[in-house]
mmCIF file of C-alpha atoms in Angstrom:
data_model
loop_
_atom_site.group_PDB
_atom_site.id
_atom_site.type_symbol
_atom_site.label_atom_id
_atom_site.label_comp_id
_atom_site.label_asym_id
_atom_site.label_seq_id
_atom_site.Cartn_x
_atom_site.Cartn_y
_atom_site.Cartn_z
ATOM 1 C CA MET V 1 -144.924 -27.292 5.078
ATOM 2 C CA SER V 2 -141.357 -26.202 5.370
ATOM 3 C CA THR V 3 -139.041 -25.770 2.408
ATOM 4 C CA ALA V 4 -135.617 -27.486 2.612
ATOM 5 C CA ILE V 5 -132.660 -25.215 2.131
ATOM 6 C CA PRO V 6 -129.965 -26.823 0.001
ATOM 7 C CA PRO V 7 -126.517 -27.030 1.649
ATOM 8 C CA VAL V 8 -123.970 -24.454 0.627
ATOM 9 C CA PRO V 9 -120.917 -26.135 -0.887
ATOM 10 C CA ARG V 10 -117.740 -25.636 1.209
ATOM 11 C CA GLN V 11 -115.081 -23.707 -0.605
ATOM 12 C CA PRO V 12 -111.566 -25.096 -0.302
ATOM 13 C CA PRO V 13 -109.127 -22.746 1.402
ATOM 14 C CA PRO V 14 -107.010 -20.721 -1.001
ATOM 15 C CA GLN V 15 -103.659 -22.379 -1.689
ATOM 16 C CA ARG V 16 -100.468 -20.421 -1.567
ATOM 17 C CA PRO V 17 -98.251 -20.814 -4.537
ATOM 18 C CA SER V 18 -95.185 -23.023 -3.856
ATOM 19 C CA SER V 19 -91.762 -21.531 -3.521
ATOM 20 C CA ALA V 20 -90.899 -23.027 -6.904
ATOM 21 C CA GLN V 21 -93.740 -21.129 -8.441
ATOM 22 C CA GLN V 22 -92.949 -17.848 -6.706
ATOM 23 C CA PRO V 23 -90.819 -15.504 -8.801
ATOM 24 C CA PRO V 24 -87.528 -14.597 -7.188
ATOM 25 C CA PRO V 25 -87.656 -11.331 -5.395
ATOM 26 C CA SER V 26 -85.826 -8.563 -7.164
ATOM 27 C CA ARG V 27 -82.825 -7.371 -5.147
ATOM 28 C CA ASP V 28 -80.698 -4.396 -5.976
ATOM 29 C CA PRO V 29 -76.865 -4.863 -5.678
ATOM 30 C CA LEU V 30 -75.467 -4.000 -2.316
ATOM 31 C CA ILE V 31 -72.956 -1.203 -2.672
ATOM 32 C CA GLU V 32 -70.766 -0.355 0.258
ATOM 33 C CA PRO V 33 -68.842 2.889 0.313
ATOM 34 C CA GLY V 34 -65.056 2.584 -0.063
ATOM 35 C CA ARG V 35 -62.993 2.841 3.043
ATOM 36 C CA ARG V 36 -59.278 2.932 3.750
ATOM 37 C CA LEU V 37 -57.767 -0.074 5.507
ATOM 38 C CA SER V 38 -55.113 0.808 8.003
ATOM 39 C CA PRO V 39 -52.338 -1.849 8.497
ATOM 40 C CA SER V 40 -51.771 -3.159 11.911
ATOM 41 C CA HIS V 41 -48.234 -2.019 12.752
ATOM 42 C CA ALA V 42 -48.259 -3.856 16.008
ATOM 43 C CA ARG V 43 -48.825 -7.187 14.265
ATOM 44 C CA ASP V 44 -45.962 -7.045 11.661
ATOM 45 C CA ARG V 45 -43.439 -5.129 13.748
ATOM 46 C CA PRO V 46 -41.521 -8.291 14.892
ATOM 47 C CA TRP V 47 -41.124 -9.505 11.288
ATOM 48 C CA ARG V 48 -39.915 -6.139 10.057
ATOM 49 C CA LEU V 49 -37.422 -6.030 12.913
ATOM 50 C CA LEU V 50 -36.160 -9.543 12.104
ATOM 51 C CA VAL V 51 -35.696 -8.752 8.385
ATOM 52 C CA THR V 52 -33.835 -5.559 9.241
ATOM 53 C CA LEU V 53 -31.494 -7.358 11.639
ATOM 54 C CA VAL V 54 -30.733 -10.169 9.158
ATOM 55 C CA GLY V 55 -30.078 -7.725 6.328
ATOM 56 C CA GLY V 56 -27.832 -5.583 8.494
ATOM 57 C CA ALA V 57 -25.852 -8.594 9.699
ATOM 58 C CA THR V 58 -25.358 -9.806 6.099
ATOM 59 C CA VAL V 59 -24.093 -6.429 4.939
ATOM 60 C CA LEU V 60 -21.757 -6.240 7.930
ATOM 61 C CA LEU V 61 -20.299 -9.687 7.215
ATOM 62 C CA VAL V 62 -19.685 -8.807 3.554
ATOM 63 C CA VAL V 63 -17.962 -5.567 4.513
ATOM 64 C CA LEU V 64 -15.793 -7.345 7.090
ATOM 65 C CA ALA V 65 -14.839 -10.070 4.569
ATOM 66 C CA LEU V 66 -13.833 -7.502 1.948
ATOM 67 C CA ALA V 67 -11.862 -5.582 4.537
ATOM 68 C CA ALA V 68 -10.075 -8.762 5.625
ATOM 69 C CA LEU V 69 -9.175 -9.600 2.021
ATOM 70 C CA SER V 70 -7.875 -6.109 1.420
ATOM 71 C CA THR V 71 -5.795 -6.241 4.583
ATOM 72 C CA ALA V 72 -4.411 -9.685 3.726
ATOM 73 C CA THR V 73 -3.532 -8.519 0.225
ATOM 74 C CA TRP V 74 -1.743 -5.474 1.625
ATOM 75 C CA LEU V 75 0.142 -7.506 4.236
ATOM 76 C CA THR V 76 1.165 -10.128 1.675
ATOM 77 C CA GLY V 77 2.356 -7.514 -0.776
ATOM 78 C CA ARG V 78 4.527 -5.814 1.855
ATOM 79 C CA GLY V 79 7.047 -8.649 1.581
ATOM 80 C CA TYR V 80 7.667 -7.928 -2.094
ATOM 81 C CA THR V 81 9.314 -5.005 -3.818
ATOM 82 C CA GLU V 82 9.464 -3.800 -7.388
ATOM 83 C CA ILE V 83 12.267 -5.616 -9.230
ATOM 84 C CA PRO V 84 13.348 -5.811 -12.884
ATOM 85 C CA ALA V 85 11.085 -8.134 -14.859
ATOM 86 C CA ILE V 86 14.085 -9.734 -16.631
ATOM 87 C CA THR V 87 16.810 -11.837 -14.976
ATOM 88 C CA GLN V 88 19.927 -13.183 -16.717
ATOM 89 C CA LEU V 89 20.988 -16.688 -15.604
ATOM 90 C CA GLY V 90 24.135 -17.357 -17.639
ATOM 91 C CA SER V 91 24.813 -20.609 -19.519
ATOM 92 C CA PRO V 92 24.871 -23.470 -16.980
ATOM 93 C CA SER V 93 24.665 -27.150 -17.876
ATOM 94 C CA SER V 94 21.667 -27.677 -15.580
ATOM 95 C CA LEU V 95 18.948 -25.460 -14.165
ATOM 96 C CA SER V 96 16.375 -26.015 -11.420
ATOM 97 C CA LEU V 97 13.459 -23.574 -11.627
ATOM 98 C CA THR V 98 10.753 -23.409 -8.962
ATOM 99 C CA SER V 99 7.674 -21.208 -8.936
ATOM 100 C CA ARG V 100 4.883 -21.009 -6.406
ATOM 101 C CA THR V 101 2.149 -19.538 -8.623
ATOM 102 C CA GLY V 102 1.633 -18.813 -12.279
ATOM 103 C CA THR V 103 2.314 -20.700 -15.483
ATOM 104 C CA VAL V 104 5.923 -21.590 -16.300
ATOM 105 C CA ARG V 105 6.739 -21.579 -20.012
ATOM 106 C CA VAL V 106 10.156 -22.659 -21.373
ATOM 107 C CA LEU V 107 10.924 -21.977 -25.030
ATOM 108 C CA PRO V 108 13.987 -22.100 -27.304
ATOM 109 C CA SER V 109 15.046 -18.725 -28.663
ATOM 110 C CA ASN V 110 17.525 -17.290 -31.142
ATOM 111 C CA GLU V 111 17.135 -13.831 -29.615
ATOM 112 C CA VAL V 112 19.088 -14.522 -26.407
ATOM 113 C CA ASP V 113 22.672 -15.685 -25.859
ATOM 114 C CA GLU V 114 22.139 -16.933 -22.286
ATOM 115 C CA LEU V 115 19.316 -18.267 -20.158
ATOM 116 C CA THR V 116 16.892 -15.393 -19.678
ATOM 117 C CA LEU V 117 13.957 -15.374 -17.289
ATOM 118 C CA GLY V 118 11.135 -12.874 -17.574
ATOM 119 C CA LEU V 119 7.947 -12.214 -15.627
ATOM 120 C CA VAL V 120 5.356 -11.532 -18.302
ATOM 121 C CA GLU V 121 1.632 -11.112 -18.774
ATOM 122 C CA PRO V 122 -0.320 -14.402 -18.883
ATOM 123 C CA GLY V 123 0.104 -16.074 -22.256
ATOM 124 C CA ALA V 124 3.009 -13.905 -23.452
ATOM 125 C CA THR V 125 5.875 -15.621 -25.292
ATOM 126 C CA THR V 126 8.229 -12.649 -25.608
ATOM 127 C CA LEU V 127 10.252 -10.813 -22.998
ATOM 128 C CA PRO V 128 8.902 -7.566 -21.552
ATOM 129 C CA ASP V 129 10.507 -4.172 -21.973
ATOM 130 C CA PRO V 130 13.987 -4.098 -20.368
ATOM 131 C CA ALA V 131 12.847 -1.273 -18.092
ATOM 132 C CA ALA V 132 9.737 -3.125 -16.892
ATOM 133 C CA GLN V 133 9.293 -3.613 -13.144
ATOM 134 C CA VAL V 134 7.174 -6.206 -11.331
ATOM 135 C CA ARG V 135 6.360 -6.931 -7.706
ATOM 136 C CA ALA V 136 8.025 -10.274 -7.010
ATOM 137 C CA ARG V 137 11.038 -11.959 -5.462
ATOM 138 C CA VAL V 138 13.542 -13.841 -7.644
ATOM 139 C CA THR V 139 16.358 -15.734 -5.920
ATOM 140 C CA ALA V 140 18.987 -17.007 -8.353
ATOM 141 C CA ASP V 141 22.160 -19.007 -7.735
ATOM 142 C CA THR V 142 24.372 -19.009 -10.819
ATOM 143 C CA ALA V 143 27.762 -19.377 -9.125
ATOM 144 C CA SER V 144 28.224 -22.973 -10.306
ATOM 145 C CA ASP V 145 27.521 -24.922 -13.461
ATOM 146 C CA SER V 146 24.308 -26.162 -11.817
ATOM 147 C CA ALA V 147 22.145 -23.070 -11.498
ATOM 148 C CA SER V 148 18.893 -22.636 -9.602
ATOM 149 C CA VAL V 149 16.245 -19.935 -9.509
ATOM 150 C CA ASP V 150 13.232 -19.536 -7.237
ATOM 151 C CA VAL V 151 10.361 -17.220 -8.228
ATOM 152 C CA ARG V 152 7.853 -15.936 -5.679
ATOM 153 C CA GLN V 153 4.916 -13.617 -6.288
ATOM 154 C CA PRO V 154 2.245 -12.181 -3.997
ATOM 155 C CA ASP V 155 -0.656 -14.567 -3.878
ATOM 156 C CA LEU V 156 -3.694 -15.419 -1.787
ATOM 157 C CA SER V 157 -5.806 -18.532 -1.645
ATOM 158 C CA PHE V 158 -8.872 -16.343 -2.321
ATOM 159 C CA ASP V 159 -7.892 -13.257 -4.261
ATOM 160 C CA PRO V 160 -10.330 -10.341 -4.283
ATOM 161 C CA PRO V 161 -11.559 -9.269 -7.735
ATOM 162 C CA TRP V 162 -9.303 -6.206 -7.763
ATOM 163 C CA ALA V 163 -6.100 -8.120 -6.987
ATOM 164 C CA ASP V 164 -3.522 -8.489 -9.762
ATOM 165 C CA SER V 165 -3.221 -11.962 -11.271
ATOM 166 C CA PRO V 166 0.217 -13.590 -11.017
ATOM 167 C CA GLN V 167 2.635 -13.101 -13.878
ATOM 168 C CA ASP V 168 3.699 -15.986 -16.082
ATOM 169 C CA VAL V 169 7.298 -17.156 -15.764
ATOM 170 C CA LEU V 170 8.941 -17.198 -19.200
ATOM 171 C CA LEU V 171 12.333 -18.866 -19.630
ATOM 172 C CA LEU V 172 14.104 -18.479 -22.967
ATOM 173 C CA VAL V 173 16.857 -20.991 -23.764
ATOM 174 C CA PRO V 174 19.527 -20.009 -26.311
ATOM 175 C CA ALA V 175 19.946 -22.285 -29.299
ATOM 176 C CA GLY V 176 22.707 -24.859 -28.950
ATOM 177 C CA LEU V 177 22.859 -24.856 -25.130
ATOM 178 C CA ASP V 178 23.094 -28.365 -23.643
ATOM 179 C CA LEU V 179 20.829 -28.062 -20.636
ATOM 180 C CA ALA V 180 19.345 -30.483 -18.123
ATOM 181 C CA LEU V 181 16.128 -28.801 -17.029
ATOM 182 C CA GLU V 182 14.042 -29.243 -13.887
ATOM 183 C CA VAL V 183 10.827 -27.240 -13.400
ATOM 184 C CA SER V 184 8.381 -27.419 -10.490
ATOM 185 C CA THR V 185 5.311 -25.381 -9.531
ATOM 186 C CA ASP V 186 2.981 -25.391 -6.559
ATOM 187 C CA ALA V 187 -0.031 -24.004 -8.441
ATOM 188 C CA GLY V 188 0.402 -23.449 -12.143
ATOM 189 C CA ASP V 189 0.841 -25.107 -15.509
ATOM 190 C CA VAL V 190 4.179 -26.154 -16.999
ATOM 191 C CA HIS V 191 4.838 -25.815 -20.747
ATOM 192 C CA ILE V 192 8.224 -26.871 -22.175
ATOM 193 C CA ASP V 193 9.374 -26.970 -25.798
ATOM 194 C CA GLY V 194 12.830 -27.538 -27.254
ATOM 195 C CA ASP V 195 15.911 -29.744 -27.067
ATOM 196 C CA TYR V 196 17.515 -30.668 -23.735
ATOM 197 C CA THR V 197 19.745 -33.337 -22.301
ATOM 198 C CA ALA V 198 17.119 -34.263 -19.673
ATOM 199 C CA VAL V 199 13.756 -32.887 -18.546
ATOM 200 C CA GLU V 200 11.935 -33.182 -15.228
ATOM 201 C CA ALA V 201 8.625 -31.393 -14.632
ATOM 202 C CA ARG V 202 6.404 -31.381 -11.561
ATOM 203 C CA SER V 203 3.188 -29.582 -10.630
ATOM 204 C CA ASP V 204 1.107 -29.946 -7.489
ATOM 205 C CA VAL V 205 -1.959 -28.328 -9.070
ATOM 206 C CA GLY V 206 -1.718 -27.701 -12.791
ATOM 207 C CA ASN V 207 -1.321 -29.293 -16.195
ATOM 208 C CA ILE V 208 2.006 -30.343 -17.710
ATOM 209 C CA ARG V 209 2.584 -30.081 -21.446
ATOM 210 C CA LEU V 210 5.922 -31.058 -22.932
ATOM 211 C CA GLY V 211 6.448 -31.018 -26.622
ATOM 212 C CA PRO V 212 7.815 -31.281 -29.009
ATOM 213 C CA VAL V 213 10.710 -32.122 -26.684
ATOM 214 C CA THR V 214 13.918 -34.120 -27.004
ATOM 215 C CA ALA V 215 15.784 -35.301 -23.914
ATOM 216 C CA PRO V 216 18.103 -38.269 -24.599
ATOM 217 C CA GLN V 217 18.953 -38.820 -20.934
ATOM 218 C CA GLY V 218 15.332 -39.145 -19.839
ATOM 219 C CA VAL V 219 11.971 -37.474 -19.249
ATOM 220 C CA THR V 220 10.134 -37.381 -15.922
ATOM 221 C CA ALA V 221 6.795 -35.685 -15.227
ATOM 222 C CA SER V 222 4.436 -35.833 -12.251
ATOM 223 C CA ALA V 223 1.225 -34.013 -11.353
ATOM 224 C CA GLU V 224 -0.861 -34.317 -8.211
ATOM 225 C CA VAL V 225 -3.945 -32.719 -9.772
ATOM 226 C CA GLY V 226 -3.674 -32.083 -13.489
ATOM 227 C CA ASN V 227 -3.282 -33.640 -16.914
ATOM 228 C CA ILE V 228 0.014 -34.634 -18.546
ATOM 229 C CA ASP V 229 0.424 -34.260 -22.313
ATOM 230 C CA ILE V 230 3.817 -35.136 -23.816
ATOM 231 C CA GLU V 231 5.136 -35.332 -27.374
ATOM 232 C CA LEU V 232 8.680 -36.676 -27.638
ATOM 233 C CA GLY V 233 11.020 -36.357 -30.591
ATOM 234 C CA SER V 234 14.191 -38.086 -31.760
ATOM 235 C CA PRO V 235 16.633 -38.955 -30.369
ATOM 236 C CA ALA V 236 14.394 -40.901 -28.021
ATOM 237 C CA PRO V 237 14.913 -40.645 -24.255
ATOM 238 C CA ALA V 238 16.595 -43.513 -22.457
ATOM 239 C CA ALA V 239 13.692 -43.670 -19.986
ATOM 240 C CA VAL V 240 10.268 -42.096 -19.551
ATOM 241 C CA ASP V 241 8.485 -41.914 -16.194
ATOM 242 C CA LEU V 242 5.069 -40.236 -16.019
ATOM 243 C CA SER V 243 2.700 -40.240 -13.042
ATOM 244 C CA ALA V 244 -0.511 -38.430 -12.133
ATOM 245 C CA THR V 245 -2.655 -38.762 -9.050
ATOM 246 C CA VAL V 246 -5.802 -37.203 -10.521
ATOM 247 C CA GLY V 247 -5.589 -36.516 -14.235
ATOM 248 C CA ASP V 248 -5.275 -37.974 -17.715
ATOM 249 C CA VAL V 249 -1.945 -38.861 -19.343
ATOM 250 C CA ASP V 250 -1.319 -38.643 -23.100
ATOM 251 C CA LEU V 251 2.090 -39.746 -24.445
ATOM 252 C CA LEU V 252 3.393 -39.782 -28.016
ATOM 253 C CA LEU V 253 6.704 -41.612 -28.377
ATOM 254 C CA PRO V 254 9.164 -41.112 -31.264
ATOM 255 C CA THR V 255 9.629 -43.816 -33.879
ATOM 256 C CA ASP V 256 13.010 -44.803 -32.415
ATOM 257 C CA ALA V 257 11.676 -45.103 -28.862
ATOM 258 C CA GLY V 258 12.890 -47.892 -26.616
ATOM 259 C CA GLY V 259 14.090 -48.498 -23.093
ATOM 260 C CA ARG V 260 11.746 -48.324 -20.147
ATOM 261 C CA VAL V 261 8.502 -46.351 -20.348
ATOM 262 C CA SER V 262 6.304 -46.156 -17.251
ATOM 263 C CA VAL V 263 2.934 -44.384 -17.146
ATOM 264 C CA THR V 264 0.681 -44.467 -14.078
ATOM 265 C CA THR V 265 -2.366 -42.622 -12.798
ATOM 266 C CA GLU V 266 -4.711 -43.272 -9.919
ATOM 267 C CA LEU V 267 -7.787 -41.564 -11.372
ATOM 268 C CA GLY V 268 -7.670 -40.853 -15.084
ATOM 269 C CA ASP V 269 -7.361 -42.228 -18.605
ATOM 270 C CA ILE V 270 -4.076 -43.105 -20.320
ATOM 271 C CA GLU V 271 -3.271 -42.981 -24.023
ATOM 272 C CA VAL V 272 0.132 -44.062 -25.336
ATOM 273 C CA ALA V 273 1.099 -44.055 -29.008
ATOM 274 C CA ALA V 274 4.271 -45.895 -30.042
ATOM 275 C CA PRO V 275 4.640 -45.397 -33.807
ATOM 276 C CA GLY V 276 7.097 -47.355 -35.888
ATOM 277 C CA THR V 277 7.724 -51.078 -36.099
ATOM 278 C CA ALA V 278 9.570 -51.727 -32.845
ATOM 279 C CA ARG V 279 8.242 -54.582 -30.722
ATOM 280 C CA TRP V 280 7.480 -53.895 -27.086
ATOM 281 C CA SER V 281 7.104 -55.901 -23.935
ATOM 282 C CA VAL V 282 3.796 -54.551 -22.620
ATOM 283 C CA GLU V 283 2.293 -54.687 -19.141
ATOM 284 C CA ALA V 284 -1.038 -52.841 -18.994
ATOM 285 C CA SER V 285 -3.660 -53.035 -16.254
ATOM 286 C CA SER V 286 -6.614 -51.027 -14.998
ATOM 287 C CA GLU V 287 -8.400 -52.032 -11.811
ATOM 288 C CA TYR V 288 -11.662 -50.340 -12.845
ATOM 289 C CA GLY V 289 -11.483 -49.648 -16.558
ATOM 290 C CA ALA V 290 -10.981 -51.104 -20.014
ATOM 291 C CA VAL V 291 -7.614 -51.840 -21.636
ATOM 292 C CA GLN V 292 -7.354 -51.497 -25.413
ATOM 293 C CA GLN V 293 -4.066 -52.580 -26.992
ATOM 294 C CA ASP V 294 -2.918 -52.657 -30.600
ATOM 295 C CA PRO V 295 -1.751 -56.227 -31.304
ATOM 296 C CA GLY V 296 1.067 -54.839 -33.434
ATOM 297 C CA LEU V 297 2.896 -53.625 -30.343
ATOM 298 C CA THR V 298 3.848 -57.167 -29.326
ATOM 299 C CA GLU V 299 3.381 -59.236 -32.475
ATOM 300 C CA GLY V 300 6.438 -61.263 -33.369
ATOM 301 C CA SER V 301 8.341 -60.292 -30.242
ATOM 302 C CA ALA V 302 10.413 -62.911 -28.503
ATOM 303 C CA GLU V 303 9.640 -64.290 -25.100
ATOM 304 C CA ALA V 304 12.621 -62.633 -23.442
ATOM 305 C CA GLU V 305 12.351 -58.953 -22.521
ATOM 306 C CA ASP V 306 15.914 -58.382 -23.723
ATOM 307 C CA ASP V 307 14.810 -59.053 -27.313
ATOM 308 C CA ALA V 308 12.136 -56.318 -27.213
ATOM 309 C CA ALA V 309 12.874 -52.718 -28.128
ATOM 310 C CA GLY V 310 11.534 -51.550 -24.786
ATOM 311 C CA ILE V 311 9.360 -52.294 -21.794
ATOM 312 C CA LEU V 312 6.062 -50.401 -21.629
ATOM 313 C CA THR V 313 4.346 -50.458 -18.232
ATOM 314 C CA VAL V 314 0.964 -48.747 -17.959
ATOM 315 C CA SER V 315 -1.448 -48.821 -15.020
ATOM 316 C CA SER V 316 -4.530 -46.976 -13.802
ATOM 317 C CA GLU V 317 -6.705 -47.632 -10.791
ATOM 318 C CA LEU V 318 -9.791 -46.012 -12.336
ATOM 319 C CA GLY V 319 -9.632 -45.193 -16.020
ATOM 320 C CA THR V 320 -9.374 -46.448 -19.579
ATOM 321 C CA ILE V 321 -6.027 -47.428 -21.122
ATOM 322 C CA VAL V 322 -5.459 -47.161 -24.878
ATOM 323 C CA LEU V 323 -2.185 -48.338 -26.464
ATOM 324 C CA THR V 324 -1.772 -47.718 -30.183
ATOM 325 C CA ARG V 325 0.770 -47.398 -32.925
#
């Protein structure tokens, strides 16, 4: 009788632990030895060449421009010589003064007994030393009672930093001289104070300031590019004519003002003050701008212009107009 052998239970194959269960392997940091990186000269050579050429061309252009300015300054200055800074103009009844550059300043003075013109430092209001010399050209005609003087100084449109700035033109008027004055500049301001029979001022590029000024026969001022600022005293001028192409106009009339007053500008504001109680015939218009008028200027005036103290005509194409007492 055989004995049955019990079956041997089958063992399951050993399972490998999952990757989530496996601990991360320990790794030491990777250290590479330092090494020197050599630039690739062949790759950046075109850029370095381009930068060098551009820089050299820029420096050359600057040097040539400075040399041209220096040469132009030297050539311009050759036409002028050293002359006395003071010029005597006598005692005419009228004077026409023209200046190409620099501020023109006209002042009354008790220190001179005839019209005296001086080329002075900018802003100066006194004559220079009698022995002073300046590089300029002054052409004066004093043979008749109507004198004229033309002042020219070396100038360039673009002066180098080392070039001398133009001198101011100072004109001193002796007290008590009856003078009709005309002043014009190409590039420069005009400042006039004092008593005259008539005043006319013009500037292509520059501001005009008159005042306090008396000129019974009339006042005229015009500026292409620049502001006009005028203060008139008594006796009032017979007529006032002010015009600016680009610039503001500010006018203060005396209390006894009358006659015809005309103020125009193409691009700029206008302010006119007419103190006192005189009634005016007013015509004010601005194509693109506001007009503000004191009602007292026309209140109570008659319909006819002949009954008004004066005719005030003010116009601006682009700007504000203010008319006050």
